[in-house]
Amino acid sequence: MNKNYWQQRIKLIASDFPTENPRIFTILVSQSENPSGFSAQLILYKYVTCKLKTKLMKAIGTIILLLISINVFAQNLAECGLNDNPELTRTESEFLNEYMNSVQKKGYDFTGKKVLFITGNSGEGIGTKSIYFDYIKKWNKNGNKIATWVVELDDDEKKLIEKTDYDVIVTYWVKNLTKRRKRIILNELKASR
């Protein structure tokens, strides 16, 4: 599938809407990292508002946009967690940037970062990227999200994590991660390097 295919497909969908001032959906399609060439990964979409004649048409337009965005979300998730390399792929970082809300992310951008995954009630276990994304996939099937957070680090902890080749700590299924436990984890990682 190529870029022109998707542009023609979207114009066809948009032409079905009776409007006073017709506009189209703008969807950018990018070349993915996989060897199959162009992918249907929708990187950015913008629905240019138009005056629809009825409330029903507005609802149909909203539903179509929702269905497109759900498909993109699921498609990106399928390409996440395929290995245990701590460095996130472009798809994984884009997914996590969208998956976590601003409170969970604490303003962090995952692009090109190496992530240490911590799990267990008090953060006693070190997880893997593949297991982390497997949990997300499993819970996503029911329309739910896992309990996951970016861990805030103070200056001393940031210095420790830099020595371990990781950029950030992400927890999942952790109820309480104490400052003492964070230091233990970071010191263990530092000693193992």
Short mmCIF file of N, CA and C in Angstrom, two decimals:
data_model
loop_
_atom_site.label_atom_id
_atom_site.label_comp_id
_atom_site.label_asym_id
_atom_site.label_seq_id
_atom_site.Cartn_x
_atom_site.Cartn_y
_atom_site.Cartn_z
N MET A 1 0.85 -1.18 0.00
CA MET A 1 0.00 0.00 0.00
C MET A 1 0.89 1.23 0.00
N ASN A 2 0.49 2.23 -0.76
CA ASN A 2 1.32 3.41 -0.82
C ASN A 2 0.53 4.64 -0.38
N LYS A 3 1.25 5.74 -0.36
CA LYS A 3 0.67 6.99 0.13
C LYS A 3 -0.52 7.42 -0.73
N ASN A 4 -0.41 7.28 -2.05
CA ASN A 4 -1.50 7.70 -2.93
C ASN A 4 -2.77 6.90 -2.68
N TYR A 5 -2.61 5.61 -2.39
CA TYR A 5 -3.77 4.78 -2.09
C TYR A 5 -4.57 5.36 -0.92
N TRP A 6 -3.85 5.70 0.15
CA TRP A 6 -4.53 6.21 1.35
C TRP A 6 -5.13 7.59 1.10
N GLN A 7 -4.44 8.43 0.35
CA GLN A 7 -5.00 9.75 0.05
C GLN A 7 -6.29 9.61 -0.76
N GLN A 8 -6.29 8.73 -1.76
CA GLN A 8 -7.50 8.52 -2.56
C GLN A 8 -8.62 7.93 -1.71
N ARG A 9 -8.27 7.02 -0.84
CA ARG A 9 -9.27 6.38 0.03
C ARG A 9 -9.94 7.41 0.93
N ILE A 10 -9.16 8.31 1.51
CA ILE A 10 -9.71 9.33 2.42
C ILE A 10 -10.56 10.32 1.64
N LYS A 11 -10.14 10.71 0.44
CA LYS A 11 -10.94 11.63 -0.37
C LYS A 11 -12.28 11.00 -0.70
N LEU A 12 -12.29 9.68 -0.96
CA LEU A 12 -13.52 8.98 -1.26
C LEU A 12 -14.46 9.00 -0.05
N ILE A 13 -13.91 8.76 1.14
CA ILE A 13 -14.73 8.79 2.35
C ILE A 13 -15.28 10.20 2.57
N ALA A 14 -14.42 11.21 2.41
CA ALA A 14 -14.84 12.59 2.66
C ALA A 14 -15.88 13.05 1.65
N SER A 15 -15.85 12.52 0.42
CA SER A 15 -16.81 12.95 -0.60
C SER A 15 -18.23 12.48 -0.29
N ASP A 16 -18.40 11.53 0.61
CA ASP A 16 -19.72 11.04 0.97
C ASP A 16 -20.49 12.00 1.89
N PHE A 17 -19.81 13.03 2.41
CA PHE A 17 -20.46 13.96 3.32
C PHE A 17 -21.03 15.15 2.57
N PRO A 18 -22.34 15.36 2.64
CA PRO A 18 -22.91 16.55 2.00
C PRO A 18 -22.58 17.79 2.84
N THR A 19 -21.87 18.70 2.27
CA THR A 19 -21.48 19.90 3.02
C THR A 19 -21.65 21.13 2.15
N GLU A 20 -21.77 22.27 2.83
CA GLU A 20 -21.83 23.54 2.11
C GLU A 20 -20.44 23.91 1.59
N ASN A 21 -19.46 23.59 2.36
CA ASN A 21 -18.08 23.92 2.02
C ASN A 21 -17.25 22.66 2.21
N PRO A 22 -17.18 21.80 1.19
CA PRO A 22 -16.53 20.51 1.40
C PRO A 22 -15.04 20.63 1.72
N ARG A 23 -14.61 19.88 2.69
CA ARG A 23 -13.20 19.78 3.06
C ARG A 23 -12.89 18.30 3.17
N ILE A 24 -11.64 17.98 3.27
CA ILE A 24 -11.28 16.57 3.36
C ILE A 24 -10.52 16.31 4.65
N PHE A 25 -10.44 15.03 4.98
CA PHE A 25 -9.58 14.59 6.06
C PHE A 25 -8.16 14.64 5.53
N THR A 26 -7.24 15.13 6.34
CA THR A 26 -5.85 15.11 5.93
C THR A 26 -5.15 14.07 6.75
N ILE A 27 -4.61 13.09 6.09
CA ILE A 27 -3.94 12.01 6.80
C ILE A 27 -2.57 11.83 6.17
N LEU A 28 -1.57 11.84 7.02
CA LEU A 28 -0.22 11.62 6.53
C LEU A 28 0.16 10.18 6.79
N VAL A 29 0.72 9.57 5.80
CA VAL A 29 1.16 8.19 5.92
C VAL A 29 2.68 8.20 5.82
N SER A 30 3.33 7.51 6.73
CA SER A 30 4.79 7.51 6.70
C SER A 30 5.31 6.12 6.38
N GLN A 31 6.56 6.09 5.99
CA GLN A 31 7.19 4.80 5.73
C GLN A 31 7.63 4.23 7.07
N SER A 32 7.23 3.02 7.34
CA SER A 32 7.54 2.42 8.63
C SER A 32 8.92 1.79 8.61
N GLU A 33 9.33 1.29 9.78
CA GLU A 33 10.63 0.66 9.90
C GLU A 33 10.62 -0.78 9.39
N ASN A 34 9.45 -1.34 9.16
CA ASN A 34 9.41 -2.73 8.73
C ASN A 34 9.71 -2.85 7.24
N PRO A 35 10.15 -4.01 6.79
CA PRO A 35 10.60 -4.17 5.40
C PRO A 35 9.48 -4.13 4.36
N SER A 36 8.24 -4.13 4.79
CA SER A 36 7.15 -4.16 3.81
C SER A 36 6.93 -2.80 3.13
N GLY A 37 7.72 -1.82 3.47
CA GLY A 37 7.60 -0.51 2.81
C GLY A 37 6.57 0.35 3.50
N PHE A 38 5.65 0.93 2.70
CA PHE A 38 4.66 1.82 3.29
C PHE A 38 3.70 1.05 4.16
N SER A 39 3.35 1.63 5.23
CA SER A 39 2.44 1.02 6.19
C SER A 39 1.26 1.94 6.38
N ALA A 40 0.21 1.39 6.92
CA ALA A 40 -0.98 2.20 7.15
C ALA A 40 -0.93 2.90 8.49
N GLN A 41 0.27 3.09 9.00
CA GLN A 41 0.38 3.81 10.26
C GLN A 41 0.03 5.26 10.01
N LEU A 42 -0.95 5.72 10.68
CA LEU A 42 -1.37 7.10 10.51
C LEU A 42 -0.68 7.93 11.56
N ILE A 43 0.25 8.74 11.13
CA ILE A 43 1.07 9.50 12.05
C ILE A 43 0.32 10.73 12.56
N LEU A 44 -0.35 11.37 11.68
CA LEU A 44 -1.04 12.60 12.08
C LEU A 44 -2.33 12.69 11.31
N TYR A 45 -3.40 12.99 11.98
CA TYR A 45 -4.59 13.25 11.21
C TYR A 45 -5.26 14.51 11.72
N LYS A 46 -5.85 15.20 10.81
CA LYS A 46 -6.48 16.46 11.16
C LYS A 46 -7.80 16.51 10.43
N TYR A 47 -8.82 16.62 11.18
CA TYR A 47 -10.13 16.73 10.57
C TYR A 47 -10.45 18.21 10.44
N VAL A 48 -10.47 18.69 9.21
CA VAL A 48 -10.76 20.10 8.96
C VAL A 48 -12.27 20.25 9.05
N THR A 49 -12.70 21.03 10.01
CA THR A 49 -14.13 21.13 10.26
C THR A 49 -14.87 21.73 9.08
N CYS A 50 -16.04 21.26 8.91
CA CYS A 50 -16.89 21.78 7.85
C CYS A 50 -18.32 21.83 8.37
N LYS A 51 -19.14 22.58 7.71
CA LYS A 51 -20.51 22.75 8.15
C LYS A 51 -21.35 21.58 7.62
N LEU A 52 -21.63 20.65 8.49
CA LEU A 52 -22.45 19.52 8.10
C LEU A 52 -23.92 19.90 8.30
N LYS A 53 -24.79 19.42 7.43
CA LYS A 53 -26.18 19.86 7.43
C LYS A 53 -26.98 19.33 8.62
N THR A 54 -26.63 18.18 9.13
CA THR A 54 -27.43 17.61 10.21
C THR A 54 -26.54 17.14 11.34
N LYS A 55 -27.15 16.97 12.50
CA LYS A 55 -26.42 16.43 13.64
C LYS A 55 -25.99 15.00 13.38
N LEU A 56 -26.78 14.29 12.61
CA LEU A 56 -26.45 12.92 12.27
C LEU A 56 -25.14 12.86 11.49
N MET A 57 -24.95 13.76 10.56
CA MET A 57 -23.71 13.77 9.78
C MET A 57 -22.51 14.12 10.67
N LYS A 58 -22.71 15.00 11.64
CA LYS A 58 -21.63 15.31 12.57
C LYS A 58 -21.27 14.07 13.37
N ALA A 59 -22.28 13.33 13.80
CA ALA A 59 -22.03 12.11 14.57
C ALA A 59 -21.31 11.07 13.72
N ILE A 60 -21.71 10.92 12.47
CA ILE A 60 -21.05 9.95 11.58
C ILE A 60 -19.59 10.33 11.37
N GLY A 61 -19.33 11.62 11.17
CA GLY A 61 -17.94 12.07 11.00
C GLY A 61 -17.10 11.78 12.24
N THR A 62 -17.68 12.01 13.41
CA THR A 62 -16.97 11.74 14.66
C THR A 62 -16.69 10.25 14.81
N ILE A 63 -17.66 9.42 14.47
CA ILE A 63 -17.49 7.97 14.58
C ILE A 63 -16.39 7.49 13.64
N ILE A 64 -16.36 8.00 12.43
CA ILE A 64 -15.32 7.60 11.48
C ILE A 64 -13.94 7.97 12.01
N LEU A 65 -13.79 9.18 12.54
CA LEU A 65 -12.50 9.58 13.11
C LEU A 65 -12.12 8.70 14.28
N LEU A 66 -13.08 8.34 15.11
CA LEU A 66 -12.82 7.48 16.25
C LEU A 66 -12.35 6.10 15.79
N LEU A 67 -13.02 5.55 14.79
CA LEU A 67 -12.63 4.24 14.27
C LEU A 67 -11.23 4.27 13.67
N ILE A 68 -10.90 5.34 12.96
CA ILE A 68 -9.56 5.47 12.38
C ILE A 68 -8.52 5.52 13.50
N SER A 69 -8.77 6.30 14.54
CA SER A 69 -7.79 6.44 15.62
C SER A 69 -7.65 5.15 16.42
N ILE A 70 -8.73 4.39 16.61
CA ILE A 70 -8.64 3.12 17.32
C ILE A 70 -7.79 2.14 16.52
N ASN A 71 -7.98 2.11 15.22
CA ASN A 71 -7.20 1.21 14.37
C ASN A 71 -5.72 1.55 14.44
N VAL A 72 -5.39 2.82 14.44
CA VAL A 72 -3.99 3.25 14.52
C VAL A 72 -3.39 2.81 15.85
N PHE A 73 -4.14 2.99 16.94
CA PHE A 73 -3.67 2.63 18.27
C PHE A 73 -3.36 1.14 18.33
N ALA A 74 -4.27 0.31 17.84
CA ALA A 74 -4.07 -1.14 17.86
C ALA A 74 -2.93 -1.55 16.95
N GLN A 75 -2.81 -0.91 15.82
CA GLN A 75 -1.76 -1.25 14.88
C GLN A 75 -0.39 -0.95 15.47
N ASN A 76 -0.24 0.19 16.12
CA ASN A 76 1.03 0.53 16.75
C ASN A 76 1.35 -0.42 17.89
N LEU A 77 0.35 -0.81 18.66
CA LEU A 77 0.57 -1.70 19.80
C LEU A 77 1.08 -3.06 19.35
N ALA A 78 0.63 -3.55 18.22
CA ALA A 78 1.07 -4.85 17.72
C ALA A 78 2.57 -4.86 17.42
N GLU A 79 3.14 -3.70 17.13
CA GLU A 79 4.56 -3.60 16.79
C GLU A 79 5.43 -3.26 18.00
N CYS A 80 4.85 -3.28 19.19
CA CYS A 80 5.57 -2.92 20.41
C CYS A 80 5.96 -4.17 21.21
N GLY A 81 7.10 -4.11 21.88
CA GLY A 81 7.53 -5.19 22.76
C GLY A 81 7.95 -6.44 22.05
N LEU A 82 8.49 -6.31 20.85
CA LEU A 82 8.91 -7.49 20.09
C LEU A 82 10.27 -8.02 20.54
N ASN A 83 11.00 -7.23 21.33
CA ASN A 83 12.28 -7.68 21.88
C ASN A 83 12.47 -7.08 23.26
N ASP A 84 13.57 -7.42 23.92
CA ASP A 84 13.84 -6.92 25.27
C ASP A 84 14.96 -5.89 25.31
N ASN A 85 15.28 -5.31 24.17
CA ASN A 85 16.26 -4.23 24.13
C ASN A 85 15.67 -3.04 24.88
N PRO A 86 16.37 -2.51 25.89
CA PRO A 86 15.80 -1.41 26.67
C PRO A 86 15.58 -0.11 25.88
N GLU A 87 16.28 0.01 24.75
CA GLU A 87 16.09 1.20 23.92
C GLU A 87 14.78 1.07 23.14
N LEU A 88 13.91 2.05 23.29
CA LEU A 88 12.61 2.00 22.64
C LEU A 88 12.73 2.28 21.15
N THR A 89 11.95 1.56 20.36
CA THR A 89 11.87 1.85 18.94
C THR A 89 11.02 3.10 18.75
N ARG A 90 11.01 3.60 17.55
CA ARG A 90 10.18 4.79 17.25
C ARG A 90 8.71 4.49 17.55
N THR A 91 8.24 3.32 17.14
CA THR A 91 6.84 2.95 17.36
C THR A 91 6.52 2.84 18.84
N GLU A 92 7.43 2.23 19.61
CA GLU A 92 7.21 2.07 21.05
C GLU A 92 7.19 3.41 21.76
N SER A 93 8.11 4.30 21.41
CA SER A 93 8.13 5.60 22.07
C SER A 93 6.90 6.42 21.71
N GLU A 94 6.47 6.37 20.44
CA GLU A 94 5.25 7.09 20.05
C GLU A 94 4.04 6.52 20.80
N PHE A 95 4.00 5.20 20.91
CA PHE A 95 2.88 4.57 21.61
C PHE A 95 2.84 5.01 23.08
N LEU A 96 3.98 4.93 23.78
CA LEU A 96 4.00 5.31 25.20
C LEU A 96 3.71 6.79 25.40
N ASN A 97 4.17 7.63 24.49
CA ASN A 97 3.87 9.06 24.60
C ASN A 97 2.37 9.32 24.53
N GLU A 98 1.64 8.49 23.77
CA GLU A 98 0.19 8.63 23.66
C GLU A 98 -0.55 7.85 24.75
N TYR A 99 -0.02 6.71 25.15
CA TYR A 99 -0.69 5.81 26.09
C TYR A 99 -0.79 6.43 27.48
N MET A 100 0.30 6.99 27.96
CA MET A 100 0.31 7.58 29.30
C MET A 100 -0.22 9.00 29.24
N ASN A 101 -1.00 9.37 30.26
CA ASN A 101 -1.47 10.75 30.32
C ASN A 101 -0.36 11.62 30.92
N SER A 102 -0.60 12.91 30.97
CA SER A 102 0.45 13.85 31.41
C SER A 102 0.85 13.63 32.87
N VAL A 103 -0.08 13.18 33.70
CA VAL A 103 0.24 12.91 35.11
C VAL A 103 1.15 11.69 35.21
N GLN A 104 0.85 10.64 34.44
CA GLN A 104 1.66 9.43 34.47
C GLN A 104 3.05 9.68 33.89
N LYS A 105 3.13 10.45 32.81
CA LYS A 105 4.41 10.71 32.13
C LYS A 105 5.25 11.75 32.84
N LYS A 106 4.59 12.62 33.59
CA LYS A 106 5.28 13.72 34.26
C LYS A 106 6.07 14.57 33.27
N GLY A 107 5.49 14.75 32.06
CA GLY A 107 6.11 15.58 31.03
C GLY A 107 7.27 14.93 30.31
N TYR A 108 7.49 13.64 30.50
CA TYR A 108 8.63 12.96 29.91
C TYR A 108 8.34 12.54 28.47
N ASP A 109 9.33 12.68 27.59
CA ASP A 109 9.21 12.24 26.20
C ASP A 109 10.08 11.00 26.02
N PHE A 110 9.49 9.90 25.55
CA PHE A 110 10.18 8.62 25.44
C PHE A 110 11.02 8.45 24.17
N THR A 111 11.01 9.41 23.29
CA THR A 111 11.69 9.28 22.00
C THR A 111 13.17 8.97 22.17
N GLY A 112 13.59 7.80 21.65
CA GLY A 112 14.99 7.41 21.67
C GLY A 112 15.57 7.12 23.03
N LYS A 113 14.75 6.80 24.02
CA LYS A 113 15.23 6.58 25.39
C LYS A 113 15.37 5.10 25.71
N LYS A 114 16.25 4.82 26.68
CA LYS A 114 16.39 3.47 27.22
C LYS A 114 15.61 3.43 28.53
N VAL A 115 14.72 2.44 28.64
CA VAL A 115 13.80 2.40 29.77
C VAL A 115 14.08 1.18 30.65
N LEU A 116 14.12 1.42 31.96
CA LEU A 116 14.20 0.35 32.95
C LEU A 116 12.79 0.13 33.47
N PHE A 117 12.27 -1.08 33.30
CA PHE A 117 10.91 -1.41 33.74
C PHE A 117 10.98 -2.10 35.10
N ILE A 118 10.22 -1.56 36.05
CA ILE A 118 10.17 -2.07 37.42
C ILE A 118 8.75 -2.54 37.71
N THR A 119 8.62 -3.70 38.38
CA THR A 119 7.31 -4.24 38.69
C THR A 119 7.29 -4.82 40.10
N GLY A 120 6.12 -5.24 40.56
CA GLY A 120 5.95 -5.80 41.90
C GLY A 120 5.34 -4.77 42.82
N ASN A 121 4.70 -5.22 43.89
CA ASN A 121 4.00 -4.31 44.81
C ASN A 121 4.85 -3.14 45.28
N SER A 122 6.09 -3.43 45.66
CA SER A 122 6.97 -2.36 46.14
C SER A 122 8.17 -2.17 45.23
N GLY A 123 8.06 -2.60 43.98
CA GLY A 123 9.13 -2.40 43.02
C GLY A 123 10.29 -3.35 43.20
N GLU A 124 10.01 -4.55 43.69
CA GLU A 124 11.10 -5.50 43.96
C GLU A 124 11.59 -6.24 42.72
N GLY A 125 10.87 -6.15 41.62
CA GLY A 125 11.28 -6.90 40.43
C GLY A 125 11.65 -6.00 39.26
N ILE A 126 12.62 -6.45 38.49
CA ILE A 126 12.98 -5.75 37.27
C ILE A 126 12.29 -6.48 36.13
N GLY A 127 11.46 -5.77 35.40
CA GLY A 127 10.70 -6.37 34.31
C GLY A 127 11.42 -6.21 32.98
N THR A 128 10.77 -6.70 31.94
CA THR A 128 11.33 -6.57 30.59
C THR A 128 10.35 -5.81 29.72
N LYS A 129 10.86 -5.30 28.62
CA LYS A 129 10.02 -4.55 27.70
C LYS A 129 8.94 -5.43 27.10
N SER A 130 9.28 -6.65 26.74
CA SER A 130 8.28 -7.53 26.11
C SER A 130 7.15 -7.88 27.09
N ILE A 131 7.48 -8.15 28.33
CA ILE A 131 6.44 -8.46 29.32
C ILE A 131 5.57 -7.23 29.57
N TYR A 132 6.20 -6.07 29.66
CA TYR A 132 5.46 -4.81 29.87
C TYR A 132 4.42 -4.61 28.76
N PHE A 133 4.84 -4.74 27.51
CA PHE A 133 3.91 -4.54 26.41
C PHE A 133 2.90 -5.68 26.29
N ASP A 134 3.27 -6.89 26.73
CA ASP A 134 2.29 -7.99 26.76
C ASP A 134 1.14 -7.67 27.71
N TYR A 135 1.47 -7.09 28.88
CA TYR A 135 0.42 -6.67 29.82
C TYR A 135 -0.49 -5.62 29.18
N ILE A 136 0.13 -4.66 28.51
CA ILE A 136 -0.67 -3.60 27.87
C ILE A 136 -1.60 -4.21 26.83
N LYS A 137 -1.09 -5.13 26.00
CA LYS A 137 -1.90 -5.77 24.97
C LYS A 137 -3.05 -6.55 25.59
N LYS A 138 -2.75 -7.28 26.66
CA LYS A 138 -3.77 -8.10 27.32
C LYS A 138 -4.89 -7.22 27.90
N TRP A 139 -4.53 -6.17 28.58
CA TRP A 139 -5.53 -5.30 29.20
C TRP A 139 -6.25 -4.45 28.16
N ASN A 140 -5.57 -4.13 27.07
CA ASN A 140 -6.18 -3.32 26.01
C ASN A 140 -7.33 -4.06 25.34
N LYS A 141 -7.27 -5.40 25.29
CA LYS A 141 -8.34 -6.18 24.68
C LYS A 141 -9.69 -5.91 25.35
N ASN A 142 -9.66 -5.62 26.65
CA ASN A 142 -10.89 -5.32 27.40
C ASN A 142 -11.14 -3.83 27.52
N GLY A 143 -10.34 -3.02 26.83
CA GLY A 143 -10.52 -1.57 26.87
C GLY A 143 -9.95 -0.93 28.12
N ASN A 144 -9.05 -1.61 28.81
CA ASN A 144 -8.47 -1.09 30.05
C ASN A 144 -7.00 -0.75 29.85
N LYS A 145 -6.46 -0.01 30.81
CA LYS A 145 -5.05 0.33 30.80
C LYS A 145 -4.40 -0.23 32.05
N ILE A 146 -3.08 -0.50 31.96
CA ILE A 146 -2.36 -0.98 33.13
C ILE A 146 -1.95 0.20 34.00
N ALA A 147 -1.65 -0.10 35.26
CA ALA A 147 -1.17 0.93 36.18
C ALA A 147 0.32 1.13 35.93
N THR A 148 0.67 2.21 35.28
CA THR A 148 2.06 2.47 34.90
C THR A 148 2.40 3.94 35.10
N TRP A 149 3.64 4.20 35.52
CA TRP A 149 4.09 5.56 35.82
C TRP A 149 5.55 5.73 35.47
N VAL A 150 5.92 6.96 35.15
CA VAL A 150 7.33 7.35 35.06
C VAL A 150 7.75 7.73 36.47
N VAL A 151 8.92 7.25 36.89
CA VAL A 151 9.41 7.54 38.24
C VAL A 151 10.23 8.82 38.21
N GLU A 152 9.85 9.73 39.09
CA GLU A 152 10.63 10.97 39.22
C GLU A 152 11.90 10.68 39.99
N LEU A 153 13.00 11.24 39.50
CA LEU A 153 14.30 11.02 40.13
C LEU A 153 14.88 12.35 40.61
N ASP A 154 15.50 12.33 41.81
CA ASP A 154 16.18 13.54 42.27
C ASP A 154 17.56 13.59 41.61
N ASP A 155 18.34 14.63 41.92
CA ASP A 155 19.63 14.83 41.24
C ASP A 155 20.60 13.66 41.46
N ASP A 156 20.67 13.15 42.70
CA ASP A 156 21.57 12.03 42.98
C ASP A 156 21.14 10.78 42.21
N GLU A 157 19.84 10.54 42.14
CA GLU A 157 19.33 9.37 41.42
C GLU A 157 19.56 9.51 39.91
N LYS A 158 19.46 10.74 39.40
CA LYS A 158 19.73 10.96 37.98
C LYS A 158 21.19 10.65 37.65
N LYS A 159 22.10 11.01 38.56
CA LYS A 159 23.52 10.69 38.34
C LYS A 159 23.74 9.19 38.35
N LEU A 160 23.04 8.49 39.26
CA LEU A 160 23.16 7.03 39.32
C LEU A 160 22.62 6.36 38.07
N ILE A 161 21.48 6.81 37.59
CA ILE A 161 20.87 6.16 36.42
C ILE A 161 21.69 6.42 35.16
N GLU A 162 22.36 7.57 35.08
CA GLU A 162 23.21 7.84 33.92
C GLU A 162 24.36 6.84 33.82
N LYS A 163 24.84 6.36 34.97
CA LYS A 163 25.93 5.39 34.99
C LYS A 163 25.47 3.98 34.62
N THR A 164 24.16 3.76 34.54
CA THR A 164 23.62 2.43 34.24
C THR A 164 23.18 2.29 32.79
N ASP A 165 23.36 3.30 31.99
CA ASP A 165 22.97 3.31 30.57
C ASP A 165 21.46 3.39 30.36
N TYR A 166 20.69 3.66 31.39
CA TYR A 166 19.25 3.85 31.25
C TYR A 166 18.94 5.34 31.34
N ASP A 167 17.81 5.74 30.76
CA ASP A 167 17.41 7.14 30.79
C ASP A 167 16.27 7.41 31.77
N VAL A 168 15.42 6.40 31.97
CA VAL A 168 14.21 6.62 32.78
C VAL A 168 13.75 5.29 33.37
N ILE A 169 13.04 5.39 34.49
CA ILE A 169 12.42 4.22 35.11
C ILE A 169 10.91 4.31 34.91
N VAL A 170 10.32 3.21 34.43
CA VAL A 170 8.87 3.13 34.28
C VAL A 170 8.40 1.96 35.13
N THR A 171 7.41 2.22 35.97
CA THR A 171 6.86 1.16 36.82
C THR A 171 5.56 0.65 36.24
N TYR A 172 5.26 -0.62 36.53
CA TYR A 172 3.94 -1.16 36.24
C TYR A 172 3.57 -2.12 37.36
N TRP A 173 2.34 -2.01 37.80
CA TRP A 173 1.80 -2.78 38.91
C TRP A 173 2.59 -2.54 40.20
N VAL A 174 3.11 -1.33 40.39
CA VAL A 174 3.83 -0.98 41.62
C VAL A 174 2.93 -0.08 42.45
N LYS A 175 2.66 -0.51 43.69
CA LYS A 175 1.81 0.29 44.58
C LYS A 175 2.61 1.37 45.27
N ASN A 176 3.82 1.01 45.74
CA ASN A 176 4.60 1.97 46.50
C ASN A 176 6.08 1.75 46.22
N LEU A 177 6.71 2.70 45.57
CA LEU A 177 8.15 2.63 45.30
C LEU A 177 8.82 3.69 46.16
N THR A 178 9.48 3.23 47.22
CA THR A 178 10.10 4.17 48.15
C THR A 178 11.43 4.68 47.60
N LYS A 179 11.89 5.76 48.18
CA LYS A 179 13.17 6.34 47.77
C LYS A 179 14.30 5.35 48.04
N ARG A 180 14.20 4.64 49.15
CA ARG A 180 15.21 3.64 49.50
C ARG A 180 15.25 2.53 48.45
N ARG A 181 14.07 2.07 48.03
CA ARG A 181 14.00 0.99 47.03
C ARG A 181 14.57 1.45 45.68
N LYS A 182 14.30 2.71 45.30
CA LYS A 182 14.86 3.25 44.05
C LYS A 182 16.39 3.21 44.10
N ARG A 183 16.96 3.63 45.22
CA ARG A 183 18.42 3.65 45.36
C ARG A 183 19.01 2.24 45.29
N ILE A 184 18.32 1.27 45.93
CA ILE A 184 18.78 -0.12 45.88
C ILE A 184 18.81 -0.62 44.44
N ILE A 185 17.74 -0.36 43.70
CA ILE A 185 17.65 -0.79 42.29
C ILE A 185 18.77 -0.16 41.49
N LEU A 186 18.95 1.14 41.64
CA LEU A 186 19.99 1.84 40.87
C LEU A 186 21.39 1.37 41.23
N ASN A 187 21.64 1.12 42.53
CA ASN A 187 22.95 0.63 42.95
C ASN A 187 23.22 -0.78 42.43
N GLU A 188 22.17 -1.64 42.43
CA GLU A 188 22.32 -2.99 41.87
C GLU A 188 22.65 -2.94 40.38
N LEU A 189 21.97 -2.06 39.66
CA LEU A 189 22.24 -1.91 38.23
C LEU A 189 23.66 -1.40 37.98
N LYS A 190 24.05 -0.43 38.77
CA LYS A 190 25.40 0.14 38.64
C LYS A 190 26.45 -0.93 38.90
N ALA A 191 26.24 -1.77 39.90
CA ALA A 191 27.20 -2.82 40.24
C ALA A 191 27.25 -3.90 39.15
N SER A 192 26.15 -4.13 38.47
CA SER A 192 26.13 -5.19 37.44
C SER A 192 26.71 -4.72 36.12
N ARG A 193 26.97 -3.45 35.95
CA ARG A 193 27.53 -2.90 34.69
C ARG A 193 29.02 -3.02 34.66
#
